[in-house]
Amino acid sequence: MAQINEWLNISQSAGTGDATITLTASTNTELEERVASLKIKTNTKTSYVSVSQDAFVPSLTVSPSSISFDTNATGETKFISVVSNVAWNALPPYGVRLSRTSGEAGTLFISVNLTTTRLELDSQITFVSTDGKILFN
């Protein structure tokens, strides 16, 4: 298989008569669309085929999106599920202990343990990708 560029391979780069050419793209892990142009040339005619691949879209889902603790809940544990296609870090507020503060792409259950009853009413756990972009707040 010939390579058009670093992300796109072509099944054949030359031939005679009718043919089916297969293009194979590697996974796009970049946040930008990728584009290439395939040039097919004979002795008398040249044709171009534009090829594009969508940009990678990082995703992170946290469920449930809200948890509540009783007023005197010090030591109480709740669980949240994190589903992501990127590595992530969690930034818990003061008084909240997480069983994990980072993870890879995939699904992970995190226990949330309240270590103090002195939290703000609307404290948030912020999840960011390892490159620092906020994914879920």
PDB file of C-alpha atoms in Angstrom:
ATOM      1  CA  MET A   1       0.000   0.000   0.000  1.00  0.00           C
ATOM      2  CA  ALA A   2       1.446   3.367  -1.006  1.00  0.00           C
ATOM      3  CA  GLN A   3       1.275   6.412   1.232  1.00  0.00           C
ATOM      4  CA  ILE A   4      -0.126   9.756   0.035  1.00  0.00           C
ATOM      5  CA  ASN A   5       0.947  11.509   3.246  1.00  0.00           C
ATOM      6  CA  GLU A   6       1.495  10.580   6.900  1.00  0.00           C
ATOM      7  CA  TRP A   7      -2.215   9.807   7.532  1.00  0.00           C
ATOM      8  CA  LEU A   8      -3.549   8.516   4.209  1.00  0.00           C
ATOM      9  CA  ASN A   9      -2.621   5.333   2.338  1.00  0.00           C
ATOM     10  CA  ILE A  10      -3.642   4.317  -1.184  1.00  0.00           C
ATOM     11  CA  SER A  11      -4.099   0.694  -2.303  1.00  0.00           C
ATOM     12  CA  GLN A  12      -2.298   1.202  -5.599  1.00  0.00           C
ATOM     13  CA  SER A  13      -0.393   4.063  -7.132  1.00  0.00           C
ATOM     14  CA  ALA A  14      -0.364   2.850 -10.747  1.00  0.00           C
ATOM     15  CA  GLY A  15      -2.399   0.620 -12.987  1.00  0.00           C
ATOM     16  CA  THR A  16      -3.870  -0.050 -16.423  1.00  0.00           C
ATOM     17  CA  GLY A  17      -7.523   0.006 -17.428  1.00  0.00           C
ATOM     18  CA  ASP A  18     -10.389   0.107 -14.961  1.00  0.00           C
ATOM     19  CA  ALA A  19      -9.529  -0.073 -11.281  1.00  0.00           C
ATOM     20  CA  THR A  20     -10.897   0.496  -7.828  1.00  0.00           C
ATOM     21  CA  ILE A  21      -8.553   2.446  -5.590  1.00  0.00           C
ATOM     22  CA  THR A  22      -8.978   2.136  -1.838  1.00  0.00           C
ATOM     23  CA  LEU A  23      -7.925   4.967   0.465  1.00  0.00           C
ATOM     24  CA  THR A  24      -7.264   4.169   4.129  1.00  0.00           C
ATOM     25  CA  ALA A  25      -6.961   6.936   6.708  1.00  0.00           C
ATOM     26  CA  SER A  26      -5.356   6.570  10.116  1.00  0.00           C
ATOM     27  CA  THR A  27      -7.238   7.854  13.156  1.00  0.00           C
ATOM     28  CA  ASN A  28      -7.246  11.641  13.406  1.00  0.00           C
ATOM     29  CA  THR A  29      -6.194  12.643  16.922  1.00  0.00           C
ATOM     30  CA  GLU A  30      -5.801  16.304  15.990  1.00  0.00           C
ATOM     31  CA  LEU A  31      -8.393  19.003  16.711  1.00  0.00           C
ATOM     32  CA  GLU A  32      -8.287  20.154  13.074  1.00  0.00           C
ATOM     33  CA  GLU A  33      -9.726  18.620   9.913  1.00  0.00           C
ATOM     34  CA  ARG A  34      -7.172  16.953   7.658  1.00  0.00           C
ATOM     35  CA  VAL A  35      -7.253  17.360   3.873  1.00  0.00           C
ATOM     36  CA  ALA A  36      -5.369  15.840   0.973  1.00  0.00           C
ATOM     37  CA  SER A  37      -5.667  15.730  -2.781  1.00  0.00           C
ATOM     38  CA  LEU A  38      -5.331  12.574  -4.863  1.00  0.00           C
ATOM     39  CA  LYS A  39      -4.072  13.195  -8.406  1.00  0.00           C
ATOM     40  CA  ILE A  40      -4.955  10.578 -11.022  1.00  0.00           C
ATOM     41  CA  LYS A  41      -3.194  11.105 -14.336  1.00  0.00           C
ATOM     42  CA  THR A  42      -3.230   9.408 -17.729  1.00  0.00           C
ATOM     43  CA  ASN A  43      -1.396  10.379 -20.894  1.00  0.00           C
ATOM     44  CA  THR A  44      -4.261  12.684 -21.896  1.00  0.00           C
ATOM     45  CA  LYS A  45      -6.179  13.620 -18.753  1.00  0.00           C
ATOM     46  CA  THR A  46      -5.616  14.558 -15.126  1.00  0.00           C
ATOM     47  CA  SER A  47      -8.270  14.298 -12.421  1.00  0.00           C
ATOM     48  CA  TYR A  48      -8.187  15.208  -8.748  1.00  0.00           C
ATOM     49  CA  VAL A  49     -10.061  13.723  -5.817  1.00  0.00           C
ATOM     50  CA  SER A  50     -10.320  15.795  -2.655  1.00  0.00           C
ATOM     51  CA  VAL A  51     -10.036  13.790   0.548  1.00  0.00           C
ATOM     52  CA  SER A  52     -10.907  15.091   4.008  1.00  0.00           C
ATOM     53  CA  GLN A  53     -11.146  13.682   7.495  1.00  0.00           C
ATOM     54  CA  ASP A  54     -13.109  15.287  10.315  1.00  0.00           C
ATOM     55  CA  ALA A  55     -11.252  16.738  13.269  1.00  0.00           C
ATOM     56  CA  PHE A  56     -11.031  14.731  16.469  1.00  0.00           C
ATOM     57  CA  VAL A  57     -13.713  15.827  18.941  1.00  0.00           C
ATOM     58  CA  PRO A  58     -12.765  15.258  22.569  1.00  0.00           C
ATOM     59  CA  SER A  59     -15.672  14.134  24.703  1.00  0.00           C
ATOM     60  CA  LEU A  60     -16.231  13.546  28.360  1.00  0.00           C
ATOM     61  CA  THR A  61     -19.472  12.576  30.067  1.00  0.00           C
ATOM     62  CA  VAL A  62     -19.901  12.559  33.815  1.00  0.00           C
ATOM     63  CA  SER A  63     -22.930  10.884  35.325  1.00  0.00           C
ATOM     64  CA  PRO A  64     -24.736  11.902  37.345  1.00  0.00           C
ATOM     65  CA  SER A  65     -24.089  15.564  36.582  1.00  0.00           C
ATOM     66  CA  SER A  66     -25.110  16.541  40.100  1.00  0.00           C
ATOM     67  CA  ILE A  67     -24.817  14.847  43.486  1.00  0.00           C
ATOM     68  CA  SER A  68     -26.124  15.950  46.859  1.00  0.00           C
ATOM     69  CA  PHE A  69     -24.896  15.180  50.350  1.00  0.00           C
ATOM     70  CA  ASP A  70     -26.920  15.412  53.538  1.00  0.00           C
ATOM     71  CA  THR A  71     -26.105  18.304  55.870  1.00  0.00           C
ATOM     72  CA  ASN A  72     -24.020  16.158  58.233  1.00  0.00           C
ATOM     73  CA  ALA A  73     -22.556  13.917  55.543  1.00  0.00           C
ATOM     74  CA  THR A  74     -18.872  13.912  56.493  1.00  0.00           C
ATOM     75  CA  GLY A  75     -17.522  10.556  55.383  1.00  0.00           C
ATOM     76  CA  GLU A  76     -20.487   9.786  53.105  1.00  0.00           C
ATOM     77  CA  THR A  77     -19.502   8.334  49.722  1.00  0.00           C
ATOM     78  CA  LYS A  78     -21.242   8.792  46.351  1.00  0.00           C
ATOM     79  CA  PHE A  79     -20.198   7.438  42.956  1.00  0.00           C
ATOM     80  CA  ILE A  80     -19.872   9.090  39.558  1.00  0.00           C
ATOM     81  CA  SER A  81     -19.106   7.544  36.177  1.00  0.00           C
ATOM     82  CA  VAL A  82     -16.626   9.182  33.797  1.00  0.00           C
ATOM     83  CA  VAL A  83     -16.730   8.196  30.112  1.00  0.00           C
ATOM     84  CA  SER A  84     -14.123   9.852  27.909  1.00  0.00           C
ATOM     85  CA  ASN A  85     -12.178   9.426  24.688  1.00  0.00           C
ATOM     86  CA  VAL A  86      -9.209  11.434  26.042  1.00  0.00           C
ATOM     87  CA  ALA A  87      -7.027  11.376  29.124  1.00  0.00           C
ATOM     88  CA  TRP A  88      -8.379  13.686  31.831  1.00  0.00           C
ATOM     89  CA  ASN A  89      -7.697  15.198  35.255  1.00  0.00           C
ATOM     90  CA  ALA A  90     -10.292  16.051  37.909  1.00  0.00           C
ATOM     91  CA  LEU A  91      -9.937  19.148  40.077  1.00  0.00           C
ATOM     92  CA  PRO A  92     -12.079  18.653  43.203  1.00  0.00           C
ATOM     93  CA  PRO A  93     -12.960  21.531  45.535  1.00  0.00           C
ATOM     94  CA  TYR A  94     -11.726  21.673  49.121  1.00  0.00           C
ATOM     95  CA  GLY A  95     -13.422  19.062  51.265  1.00  0.00           C
ATOM     96  CA  VAL A  96     -14.100  16.585  48.462  1.00  0.00           C
ATOM     97  CA  ARG A  97     -11.896  13.522  48.098  1.00  0.00           C
ATOM     98  CA  LEU A  98     -11.981  11.541  44.859  1.00  0.00           C
ATOM     99  CA  SER A  99     -10.823   7.934  44.557  1.00  0.00           C
ATOM    100  CA  ARG A 100      -9.132   8.960  41.257  1.00  0.00           C
ATOM    101  CA  THR A 101      -8.141  12.404  40.030  1.00  0.00           C
ATOM    102  CA  SER A 102      -7.006  11.315  36.565  1.00  0.00           C
ATOM    103  CA  GLY A 103      -7.801   8.702  33.973  1.00  0.00           C
ATOM    104  CA  GLU A 104      -7.300   7.517  30.418  1.00  0.00           C
ATOM    105  CA  ALA A 105      -9.884   7.226  27.670  1.00  0.00           C
ATOM    106  CA  GLY A 106     -12.618   4.777  28.622  1.00  0.00           C
ATOM    107  CA  THR A 107     -15.090   4.395  31.478  1.00  0.00           C
ATOM    108  CA  LEU A 108     -14.185   4.832  35.122  1.00  0.00           C
ATOM    109  CA  PHE A 109     -16.233   4.931  38.328  1.00  0.00           C
ATOM    110  CA  ILE A 110     -15.018   7.416  40.916  1.00  0.00           C
ATOM    111  CA  SER A 111     -16.086   7.507  44.531  1.00  0.00           C
ATOM    112  CA  VAL A 112     -16.724  10.997  45.896  1.00  0.00           C
ATOM    113  CA  ASN A 113     -16.154  11.294  49.630  1.00  0.00           C
ATOM    114  CA  LEU A 114     -17.115  14.374  51.608  1.00  0.00           C
ATOM    115  CA  THR A 115     -14.376  15.134  54.150  1.00  0.00           C
ATOM    116  CA  THR A 116     -15.901  18.265  55.659  1.00  0.00           C
ATOM    117  CA  THR A 117     -19.327  19.812  56.039  1.00  0.00           C
ATOM    118  CA  ARG A 118     -17.916  23.267  55.289  1.00  0.00           C
ATOM    119  CA  LEU A 119     -18.491  23.293  51.523  1.00  0.00           C
ATOM    120  CA  GLU A 120     -19.991  26.049  49.480  1.00  0.00           C
ATOM    121  CA  LEU A 121     -23.533  25.276  48.340  1.00  0.00           C
ATOM    122  CA  ASP A 122     -22.554  24.884  44.700  1.00  0.00           C
ATOM    123  CA  SER A 123     -19.048  23.397  44.800  1.00  0.00           C
ATOM    124  CA  GLN A 124     -17.963  21.873  41.494  1.00  0.00           C
ATOM    125  CA  ILE A 125     -15.554  19.216  40.336  1.00  0.00           C
ATOM    126  CA  THR A 126     -13.856  20.380  37.149  1.00  0.00           C
ATOM    127  CA  PHE A 127     -12.642  17.820  34.602  1.00  0.00           C
ATOM    128  CA  VAL A 128      -9.955  18.868  32.128  1.00  0.00           C
ATOM    129  CA  SER A 129      -8.137  17.019  29.385  1.00  0.00           C
ATOM    130  CA  THR A 130      -4.468  16.438  30.100  1.00  0.00           C
ATOM    131  CA  ASP A 131      -3.632  19.259  27.672  1.00  0.00           C
ATOM    132  CA  GLY A 132      -5.511  21.666  29.963  1.00  0.00           C
ATOM    133  CA  LYS A 133      -8.700  22.293  27.975  1.00  0.00           C
ATOM    134  CA  ILE A 134     -11.797  22.255  30.195  1.00  0.00           C
ATOM    135  CA  LEU A 135     -14.111  19.416  29.207  1.00  0.00           C
ATOM    136  CA  PHE A 136     -16.721  19.366  31.954  1.00  0.00           C
ATOM    137  CA  ASN A 137     -17.448  21.752  34.805  1.00  0.00           C
TER     138      ASN A 137
END
